[in-house]
């Protein structure tokens, strides 16, 4: 976030709360390069942070109350005694902030009153994890002001707990880990079982490539229930196969697993997606480590087909965008995030990004879909404290 925007947030904080902020902390949105619907199966993911960030200005207050405001929702104020926080209260967007305070207290940290004002630049409802950005910016702010010294990965888990248990939305840990730990110029390989991360260089410009993010501007109502259903599909399949999580089915064991699930064709398709997707993450990493990002195009396309046909979480708007991007010159494209609308990514030679974007817009128009928002992104930095010199 640029200096002017941070300074404006600091001014707004002072005007709204009557005291200057003690600090400003921010966290980015994310896209996932590959490894979709694998994180709640103990599998592999490969996200990168977006340039768009959400900032939280904060200061302690003496009366034990938590106040939460957002520059995007002027006039809305959540004001609650910290001791009275409980899942679902407050609700709405402020719940993502309050949930982090609640989750930190639930894990044994003493926290008193706080004023928090949010400025979010990650578009909401686009599948770009604006909620994780909000949670992670808040987690950094609250832990800094509360004197809580925890590794960023632990704070990411606290942020996920806020989303699962306070807001009541199921998710894996990918988005929060990406928002917390990503590095500029890198994708982050995360093994969600061990929590181990590896930052792999992702300098597309050097390879003459661009990564487009295509926001379909569509969010199907099915998203939450569909996600929860996939979550339980996978747990049921793991139980039937006698493994702790689908991560434990190796690629070589897939034919045997599918044979055992012959009477459960839906579960078999879910398993095939998760097992092949984990393998695709590893194949992608091999190519990136070898400095050959242009060769991951076919893997991205295979991932999309698997999400569409086996995991059944795509949507017509995403399928149209992905097909058009490839027809327009992209090396590969796929939906990214939970699906049922939201965003897709396309990897294109820099010289073809204009034609790919134009093809996506034309195809949406022909199909009667909303006109997507399209932009090239660079892998950006994870959560941080925005030093006072950048906004005072
Ligand atoms: C959402 C969830 C993540 C992950 C993706 C699918 O973004 O928040 O935890 O499960 O969907 O890969």
Short mmCIF file of C-alpha atoms and ligand atoms in Angstrom, two decimals:
data_model
loop_
_atom_site.label_atom_id
_atom_site.label_comp_id
_atom_site.label_asym_id
_atom_site.label_seq_id
_atom_site.Cartn_x
_atom_site.Cartn_y
_atom_site.Cartn_z
CA UNK A 1 0.00 0.00 0.00
CA UNK A 2 1.46 3.36 -0.90
CA UNK A 3 2.51 6.00 1.58
CA UNK A 4 -0.40 8.33 0.78
CA UNK A 5 -2.95 5.59 1.43
CA UNK A 6 -1.32 4.60 4.73
CA UNK A 7 -1.16 8.25 5.81
CA UNK A 8 -4.85 8.62 4.99
CA UNK A 9 -5.64 5.57 7.10
CA UNK A 10 -3.64 7.00 10.01
CA UNK A 11 -5.54 10.29 9.75
CA UNK A 12 -8.88 8.50 9.57
CA UNK A 13 -7.94 6.41 12.61
CA UNK A 14 -7.18 9.55 14.64
CA UNK A 15 -10.40 11.23 13.53
CA UNK A 16 -12.54 8.17 14.27
CA UNK A 17 -11.04 7.02 17.57
CA UNK A 18 -9.61 10.21 19.05
CA UNK A 19 -6.09 8.81 19.35
CA UNK A 20 -3.26 8.21 16.87
CA UNK A 21 -2.63 4.61 15.76
CA UNK A 22 0.19 2.81 17.57
CA UNK A 23 1.03 1.17 14.25
CA UNK A 24 -0.23 -0.08 10.90
CA UNK A 25 0.09 -3.71 9.85
CA UNK A 26 -0.87 -5.15 6.46
CA UNK A 27 -1.29 -8.46 4.68
CA UNK A 28 -1.86 -9.36 1.00
CA UNK A 29 -4.48 -11.24 -0.97
CA UNK A 30 -3.31 -14.37 -2.78
CA UNK A 31 -3.76 -16.51 -5.84
CA UNK A 32 -2.85 -20.16 -5.86
CA UNK A 33 -0.61 -21.18 -8.76
CA UNK A 34 -1.55 -24.83 -8.27
CA UNK A 35 -2.62 -27.29 -5.54
CA UNK A 36 -6.35 -26.67 -5.26
CA UNK A 37 -8.57 -28.31 -2.65
CA UNK A 38 -5.52 -30.16 -1.37
CA UNK A 39 -4.90 -28.16 1.81
CA UNK A 40 -7.66 -29.81 3.85
CA UNK A 41 -6.34 -33.18 2.67
CA UNK A 42 -2.92 -32.60 4.28
CA UNK A 43 -1.56 -32.01 0.75
CA UNK A 44 0.61 -29.58 -1.18
CA UNK A 45 -0.14 -26.00 -2.29
CA UNK A 46 1.80 -23.35 -4.21
CA UNK A 47 0.30 -19.89 -3.67
CA UNK A 48 1.75 -16.41 -4.20
CA UNK A 49 0.85 -13.10 -2.58
CA UNK A 50 -0.84 -10.39 -4.64
CA UNK A 51 0.19 -6.73 -4.71
CA UNK A 52 -3.24 -5.79 -3.28
CA UNK A 53 -3.18 -5.59 0.54
CA UNK A 54 -5.41 -4.99 3.53
CA UNK A 55 -4.11 -2.71 6.28
CA UNK A 56 -5.10 -2.58 9.95
CA UNK A 57 -4.34 0.54 11.98
CA UNK A 58 -4.61 -0.16 15.69
CA UNK A 59 -4.03 1.12 19.22
CA UNK A 60 -4.87 -0.20 22.68
CA UNK A 61 -7.66 1.35 24.73
CA UNK A 62 -8.05 1.21 28.47
CA UNK A 63 -11.70 0.23 28.89
CA UNK A 64 -11.56 -3.38 27.64
CA UNK A 65 -13.67 -2.72 24.56
CA UNK A 66 -12.88 -3.68 20.99
CA UNK A 67 -13.95 -1.22 18.32
CA UNK A 68 -13.70 -2.17 14.64
CA UNK A 69 -14.26 0.12 11.67
CA UNK A 70 -13.48 -0.06 7.95
CA UNK A 71 -12.87 2.74 5.49
CA UNK A 72 -14.81 0.61 2.99
CA UNK A 73 -17.91 0.53 5.23
CA UNK A 74 -18.03 4.04 6.69
CA UNK A 75 -20.62 4.48 9.40
CA UNK A 76 -20.51 0.82 10.44
CA UNK A 77 -19.05 0.31 13.90
CA UNK A 78 -18.59 -2.91 15.85
CA UNK A 79 -18.13 -2.05 19.54
CA UNK A 80 -18.01 -4.94 21.99
CA UNK A 81 -16.35 -5.79 25.31
CA UNK A 82 -13.41 -8.08 24.56
CA UNK A 83 -14.58 -10.37 27.37
CA UNK A 84 -17.97 -10.74 25.64
CA UNK A 85 -16.65 -11.92 22.26
CA UNK A 86 -18.22 -15.20 21.21
CA UNK A 87 -18.52 -17.01 17.86
CA UNK A 88 -20.84 -15.18 15.48
CA UNK A 89 -20.87 -11.96 17.57
CA UNK A 90 -20.11 -9.56 16.04
CA UNK A 91 -21.06 -10.94 12.62
CA UNK A 92 -20.41 -9.59 9.13
CA UNK A 93 -16.97 -8.41 8.02
CA UNK A 94 -16.06 -7.23 11.56
CA UNK A 95 -16.31 -10.87 12.67
CA UNK A 96 -13.06 -11.67 10.83
CA UNK A 97 -11.29 -9.05 12.95
CA UNK A 98 -13.05 -9.84 16.22
CA UNK A 99 -12.54 -13.57 15.57
CA UNK A 100 -8.77 -13.13 15.62
CA UNK A 101 -8.92 -11.37 19.00
CA UNK A 102 -11.21 -14.14 20.26
CA UNK A 103 -8.94 -16.91 18.93
CA UNK A 104 -5.84 -15.37 20.51
CA UNK A 105 -7.64 -15.13 23.85
CA UNK A 106 -8.91 -18.69 23.46
CA UNK A 107 -5.31 -19.86 23.11
CA UNK A 108 -4.48 -18.30 26.47
CA UNK A 109 -3.29 -14.78 25.68
CA UNK A 110 -4.42 -11.88 27.85
CA UNK A 111 -5.78 -9.12 25.61
CA UNK A 112 -7.45 -5.90 26.66
CA UNK A 113 -9.29 -3.25 24.67
CA UNK A 114 -8.31 -2.21 21.16
CA UNK A 115 -9.33 0.27 18.47
CA UNK A 116 -8.89 -1.13 14.95
CA UNK A 117 -9.56 0.61 11.62
CA UNK A 118 -9.27 -1.37 8.39
CA UNK A 119 -8.44 -0.24 4.87
CA UNK A 120 -8.86 -3.16 2.44
CA UNK A 121 -7.65 -3.10 -1.16
CA UNK A 122 -8.17 -6.82 -1.84
CA UNK A 123 -11.48 -7.16 -3.67
CA UNK A 124 -14.01 -9.15 -1.62
CA UNK A 125 -15.89 -12.09 -3.12
CA UNK A 126 -13.35 -12.57 -5.92
CA UNK A 127 -11.68 -15.69 -4.58
CA UNK A 128 -8.52 -13.70 -3.80
CA UNK A 129 -8.66 -14.27 -0.02
CA UNK A 130 -9.62 -10.83 1.19
CA UNK A 131 -10.74 -12.54 4.38
CA UNK A 132 -7.31 -14.07 5.07
CA UNK A 133 -5.69 -10.70 4.35
CA UNK A 134 -8.02 -9.10 6.90
CA UNK A 135 -7.41 -11.82 9.50
CA UNK A 136 -3.64 -11.79 9.06
CA UNK A 137 -3.26 -7.99 9.17
CA UNK A 138 -5.34 -8.07 12.36
CA UNK A 139 -3.36 -10.96 13.87
CA UNK A 140 -0.09 -9.06 13.38
CA UNK A 141 -1.54 -5.87 14.84
CA UNK A 142 -3.12 -7.51 17.86
CA UNK A 143 -0.12 -9.70 18.67
CA UNK A 144 2.26 -6.74 18.40
CA UNK A 145 0.12 -4.58 20.68
CA UNK A 146 -0.54 -7.45 23.07
CA UNK A 147 3.14 -8.34 23.43
CA UNK A 148 2.48 -11.79 21.95
CA UNK A 149 5.59 -13.29 20.38
CA UNK A 150 4.51 -16.13 18.13
CA UNK A 151 5.96 -17.41 14.87
CA UNK A 152 4.03 -16.17 11.82
CA UNK A 153 2.95 -19.72 10.97
CA UNK A 154 1.28 -20.01 14.38
CA UNK A 155 -0.49 -16.69 13.83
CA UNK A 156 -1.69 -18.02 10.45
CA UNK A 157 -3.26 -20.97 12.29
CA UNK A 158 -4.91 -18.56 14.73
CA UNK A 159 -6.30 -16.63 11.73
CA UNK A 160 -7.69 -19.85 10.27
CA UNK A 161 -9.26 -20.72 13.61
CA UNK A 162 -10.98 -17.33 13.61
CA UNK A 163 -12.48 -18.09 10.21
CA UNK A 164 -13.51 -21.67 11.05
CA UNK A 165 -14.74 -21.28 14.62
CA UNK A 166 -15.76 -17.62 15.00
CA UNK A 167 -17.02 -16.68 11.53
CA UNK A 168 -18.10 -20.28 10.91
CA UNK A 169 -16.65 -20.76 7.42
CA UNK A 170 -14.71 -23.96 6.71
CA UNK A 171 -11.32 -23.56 5.00
CA UNK A 172 -7.86 -25.07 4.97
CA UNK A 173 -4.76 -23.19 6.05
CA UNK A 174 -3.42 -22.19 2.63
CA UNK A 175 -4.78 -18.66 2.43
CA UNK A 176 -3.62 -17.57 5.87
CA UNK A 177 -0.18 -19.13 5.43
CA UNK A 178 0.17 -17.40 2.04
CA UNK A 179 -0.90 -14.04 3.46
CA UNK A 180 1.51 -14.37 6.41
CA UNK A 181 4.60 -15.94 4.89
CA UNK A 182 4.83 -15.20 1.15
CA UNK A 183 7.90 -13.46 -0.23
CA UNK A 184 8.13 -11.00 -3.12
CA UNK A 185 9.31 -12.66 -6.33
CA UNK A 186 8.54 -16.16 -5.04
CA UNK A 187 5.81 -18.75 -4.90
CA UNK A 188 5.46 -20.56 -1.59
CA UNK A 189 5.50 -24.33 -1.56
CA UNK A 190 3.66 -25.44 1.56
CA UNK A 191 3.29 -28.97 2.81
CA UNK A 192 0.10 -28.53 4.79
CA UNK A 193 0.75 -31.64 6.89
CA UNK A 194 4.16 -30.68 8.20
CA UNK A 195 3.78 -26.91 7.86
CA UNK A 196 7.11 -26.81 6.04
CA UNK A 197 7.54 -24.04 3.48
CA UNK A 198 9.96 -23.43 0.66
CA UNK A 199 10.09 -20.14 -1.23
CA UNK A 200 10.74 -20.84 -4.90
CA UNK A 201 11.87 -18.03 -7.24
CA UNK A 202 9.06 -16.97 -9.58
CA UNK A 203 10.58 -14.25 -11.71
CA UNK A 204 8.26 -14.40 -14.70
CA UNK A 205 9.53 -11.19 -16.32
CA UNK A 206 12.94 -12.80 -16.68
CA UNK A 207 11.34 -15.62 -18.65
CA UNK A 208 9.27 -13.23 -20.77
CA UNK A 209 6.04 -14.34 -19.07
CA UNK A 210 3.12 -12.74 -17.28
CA UNK A 211 0.57 -14.07 -14.83
CA UNK A 212 -2.92 -12.70 -15.43
CA UNK A 213 -5.58 -12.75 -12.75
CA UNK A 214 -9.05 -12.92 -14.27
CA UNK A 215 -11.81 -11.99 -11.82
CA UNK A 216 -15.05 -13.33 -13.31
CA UNK A 217 -17.00 -11.05 -10.95
CA UNK A 218 -19.34 -13.96 -10.37
CA UNK A 219 -19.84 -15.66 -7.00
CA UNK A 220 -22.31 -18.53 -7.01
CA UNK A 221 -24.45 -19.09 -3.91
CA UNK A 222 -23.31 -22.68 -3.91
CA UNK A 223 -19.80 -21.67 -2.88
CA UNK A 224 -20.05 -22.23 0.88
CA UNK A 225 -22.21 -25.35 0.83
CA UNK A 226 -20.25 -26.79 -2.10
CA UNK A 227 -16.98 -26.27 -0.27
CA UNK A 228 -18.28 -27.90 2.91
CA UNK A 229 -19.56 -30.84 0.88
CA UNK A 230 -16.16 -31.38 -0.82
CA UNK A 231 -14.57 -31.21 2.62
CA UNK A 232 -16.77 -34.03 3.92
CA UNK A 233 -16.48 -36.01 0.65
CA UNK A 234 -12.73 -36.11 1.14
CA UNK A 235 -12.96 -37.08 4.80
CA UNK A 236 -15.41 -39.87 3.93
CA UNK A 237 -13.14 -41.17 1.16
CA UNK A 238 -10.12 -41.16 3.48
CA UNK A 239 -12.12 -43.17 6.04
CA UNK A 240 -13.18 -45.74 3.43
CA UNK A 241 -9.60 -46.05 2.23
CA UNK A 242 -8.27 -46.38 5.76
CA UNK A 243 -5.85 -43.45 5.51
CA UNK A 244 -5.45 -40.45 7.80
CA UNK A 245 -5.94 -38.04 4.87
CA UNK A 246 -6.03 -38.30 1.08
CA UNK A 247 -2.46 -37.04 1.11
CA UNK A 248 -1.55 -40.57 2.11
CA UNK A 249 -2.70 -42.03 -1.22
CA UNK A 250 0.39 -41.88 -3.45
CA UNK A 251 0.03 -41.44 -7.21
CA UNK A 252 1.06 -45.06 -7.69
CA UNK A 253 -1.72 -46.14 -5.33
CA UNK A 254 -4.45 -44.33 -7.24
CA UNK A 255 -5.69 -47.26 -9.40
CA UNK A 256 -6.06 -49.42 -6.28
CA UNK A 257 -7.87 -46.66 -4.39
CA UNK A 258 -10.25 -46.10 -7.29
CA UNK A 259 -10.98 -49.82 -7.46
CA UNK A 260 -11.85 -49.86 -3.75
CA UNK A 261 -14.22 -46.93 -4.30
CA UNK A 262 -15.97 -48.53 -7.29
CA UNK A 263 -19.32 -48.37 -5.48
CA UNK A 264 -18.81 -44.68 -4.68
CA UNK A 265 -18.21 -42.97 -8.04
CA UNK A 266 -18.47 -39.41 -6.66
CA UNK A 267 -15.93 -40.09 -3.93
CA UNK A 268 -13.69 -41.82 -6.47
CA UNK A 269 -13.66 -38.69 -8.62
CA UNK A 270 -12.83 -36.52 -5.61
CA UNK A 271 -9.93 -38.81 -4.73
CA UNK A 272 -8.63 -38.79 -8.29
CA UNK A 273 -8.55 -35.00 -8.24
CA UNK A 274 -6.71 -34.72 -4.92
CA UNK A 275 -4.13 -37.39 -5.72
CA UNK A 276 -3.37 -36.10 -9.23
CA UNK A 277 -3.37 -32.48 -8.03
CA UNK A 278 -0.74 -33.22 -5.36
CA UNK A 279 1.38 -34.81 -8.09
CA UNK A 280 0.88 -31.76 -10.31
CA UNK A 281 2.17 -29.49 -7.54
CA UNK A 282 5.35 -31.55 -7.32
CA UNK A 283 5.76 -31.55 -11.13
CA UNK A 284 5.29 -27.77 -11.18
CA UNK A 285 7.91 -27.30 -8.49
CA UNK A 286 10.41 -29.42 -10.42
CA UNK A 287 9.97 -27.19 -13.49
CA UNK A 288 10.22 -23.97 -11.48
CA UNK A 289 13.35 -25.17 -9.68
CA UNK A 290 14.79 -26.00 -13.10
CA UNK A 291 14.06 -22.42 -14.23
CA UNK A 292 11.45 -23.54 -16.79
CA UNK A 293 8.21 -21.77 -15.83
CA UNK A 294 6.97 -21.70 -19.44
CA UNK A 295 6.64 -25.48 -19.30
CA UNK A 296 4.03 -25.50 -16.53
CA UNK A 297 1.25 -24.46 -18.93
CA UNK A 298 -0.03 -27.99 -19.63
CA UNK A 299 -0.03 -28.76 -15.89
CA UNK A 300 -2.21 -25.72 -15.20
CA UNK A 301 -4.63 -26.84 -17.91
CA UNK A 302 -4.78 -30.38 -16.48
CA UNK A 303 -5.48 -28.93 -13.03
CA UNK A 304 -8.43 -26.98 -14.38
CA UNK A 305 -9.88 -30.01 -16.15
CA UNK A 306 -9.58 -32.04 -12.95
CA UNK A 307 -11.30 -29.35 -10.86
CA UNK A 308 -14.04 -29.05 -13.47
CA UNK A 309 -14.69 -32.73 -14.16
CA UNK A 310 -13.61 -34.66 -11.07
CA UNK A 311 -13.91 -32.19 -8.21
CA UNK A 312 -16.80 -30.31 -9.86
CA UNK A 313 -16.06 -26.91 -8.33
CA UNK A 314 -15.70 -24.83 -11.49
CA UNK A 315 -18.41 -22.67 -13.06
CA UNK A 316 -19.35 -21.78 -16.64
CA UNK A 317 -17.79 -18.33 -16.25
CA UNK A 318 -14.47 -19.88 -15.16
CA UNK A 319 -14.52 -22.56 -17.88
CA UNK A 320 -15.21 -19.91 -20.53
CA UNK A 321 -12.40 -17.68 -19.26
CA UNK A 322 -9.88 -20.51 -19.08
CA UNK A 323 -10.68 -21.83 -22.56
CA UNK A 324 -10.60 -18.34 -24.07
CA UNK A 325 -7.29 -17.45 -22.40
CA UNK A 326 -5.66 -20.54 -23.87
CA UNK A 327 -7.22 -19.94 -27.30
CA UNK A 328 -5.94 -16.35 -27.06
CA UNK A 329 -2.33 -17.42 -26.52
CA UNK A 330 -1.96 -18.33 -22.84
CA UNK A 331 0.34 -21.29 -22.14
CA UNK A 332 -2.03 -22.50 -19.46
CA UNK A 333 -4.90 -21.29 -17.32
CA UNK A 334 -7.00 -22.57 -14.44
CA UNK A 335 -9.50 -21.53 -11.83
CA UNK A 336 -7.82 -20.53 -8.57
CA UNK A 337 -9.15 -20.72 -5.00
CA UNK A 338 -12.30 -22.45 -3.86
CA UNK A 339 -14.18 -22.11 -7.18
CA UNK A 340 -17.92 -21.72 -7.92
CA UNK A 341 -17.02 -18.35 -9.44
CA UNK A 342 -14.24 -16.05 -8.30
CA UNK A 343 -11.00 -15.85 -10.23
CA UNK A 344 -8.88 -17.73 -12.75
CA UNK A 345 -5.20 -17.32 -13.57
CA UNK A 346 -3.53 -17.48 -16.97
CA UNK A 347 0.19 -17.81 -17.67
CA UNK A 348 1.01 -16.05 -20.93
CA UNK A 349 4.06 -15.02 -22.91
CA UNK A 350 4.33 -11.27 -22.23
CA UNK A 351 3.71 -10.60 -25.92
CA UNK A 352 0.43 -12.54 -25.83
CA UNK A 353 -1.08 -11.18 -22.60
CA UNK A 354 -3.07 -8.52 -24.46
CA UNK A 355 -4.54 -11.00 -26.93
CA UNK A 356 -5.33 -13.51 -24.18
CA UNK A 357 -7.09 -10.84 -22.11
CA UNK A 358 -9.02 -9.61 -25.13
CA UNK A 359 -10.09 -13.18 -25.94
CA UNK A 360 -11.35 -13.66 -22.37
CA UNK A 361 -13.41 -10.45 -22.50
CA UNK A 362 -14.85 -11.32 -25.93
CA UNK A 363 -15.78 -14.85 -24.83
CA UNK A 364 -17.52 -13.56 -21.68
CA UNK A 365 -19.45 -11.12 -23.81
CA UNK A 366 -20.51 -13.83 -26.27
CA UNK A 367 -21.64 -16.08 -23.43
CA UNK A 368 -23.61 -13.30 -21.74
CA UNK A 369 -21.37 -13.39 -18.64
CA UNK A 370 -20.28 -10.26 -16.75
CA UNK A 371 -17.16 -8.60 -18.19
CA UNK A 372 -14.20 -9.96 -16.17
CA UNK A 373 -11.62 -7.70 -14.55
CA UNK A 374 -8.14 -8.71 -15.76
CA UNK A 375 -4.68 -7.62 -14.65
CA UNK A 376 -1.11 -8.92 -14.57
CA UNK A 377 0.29 -9.51 -11.08
CA UNK A 378 3.75 -9.88 -9.55
CA UNK A 379 4.45 -12.23 -6.67
CA UNK A 380 4.44 -9.88 -3.68
CA UNK A 381 5.40 -9.73 -0.01
CA UNK A 382 3.53 -11.33 2.88
CA UNK A 383 2.26 -9.69 6.07
CA UNK A 384 4.33 -6.97 7.67
CA UNK A 385 4.39 -4.01 9.99
CA UNK A 386 4.31 -0.87 7.84
CA UNK A 387 7.02 1.18 9.49
CA UNK A 388 5.85 4.47 10.95
CA UNK A 389 8.16 6.37 8.61
CA UNK A 390 5.96 5.15 5.75
CA UNK A 391 2.81 6.81 7.08
CA UNK A 392 3.61 9.45 9.73
C1 LIG B 1 -10.40 -21.68 -0.30
C2 LIG B 1 -9.96 -22.09 1.10
C3 LIG B 1 -8.55 -22.68 1.06
C4 LIG B 1 -8.44 -23.78 0.02
C5 LIG B 1 -9.01 -23.31 -1.32
C6 LIG B 1 -9.05 -24.40 -2.35
O1 LIG B 1 -9.62 -20.62 -0.75
O2 LIG B 1 -9.96 -20.99 1.96
O3 LIG B 1 -8.20 -23.16 2.33
O4 LIG B 1 -9.09 -24.95 0.45
O5 LIG B 1 -10.31 -22.78 -1.19
O6 LIG B 1 -7.78 -24.80 -2.69
#
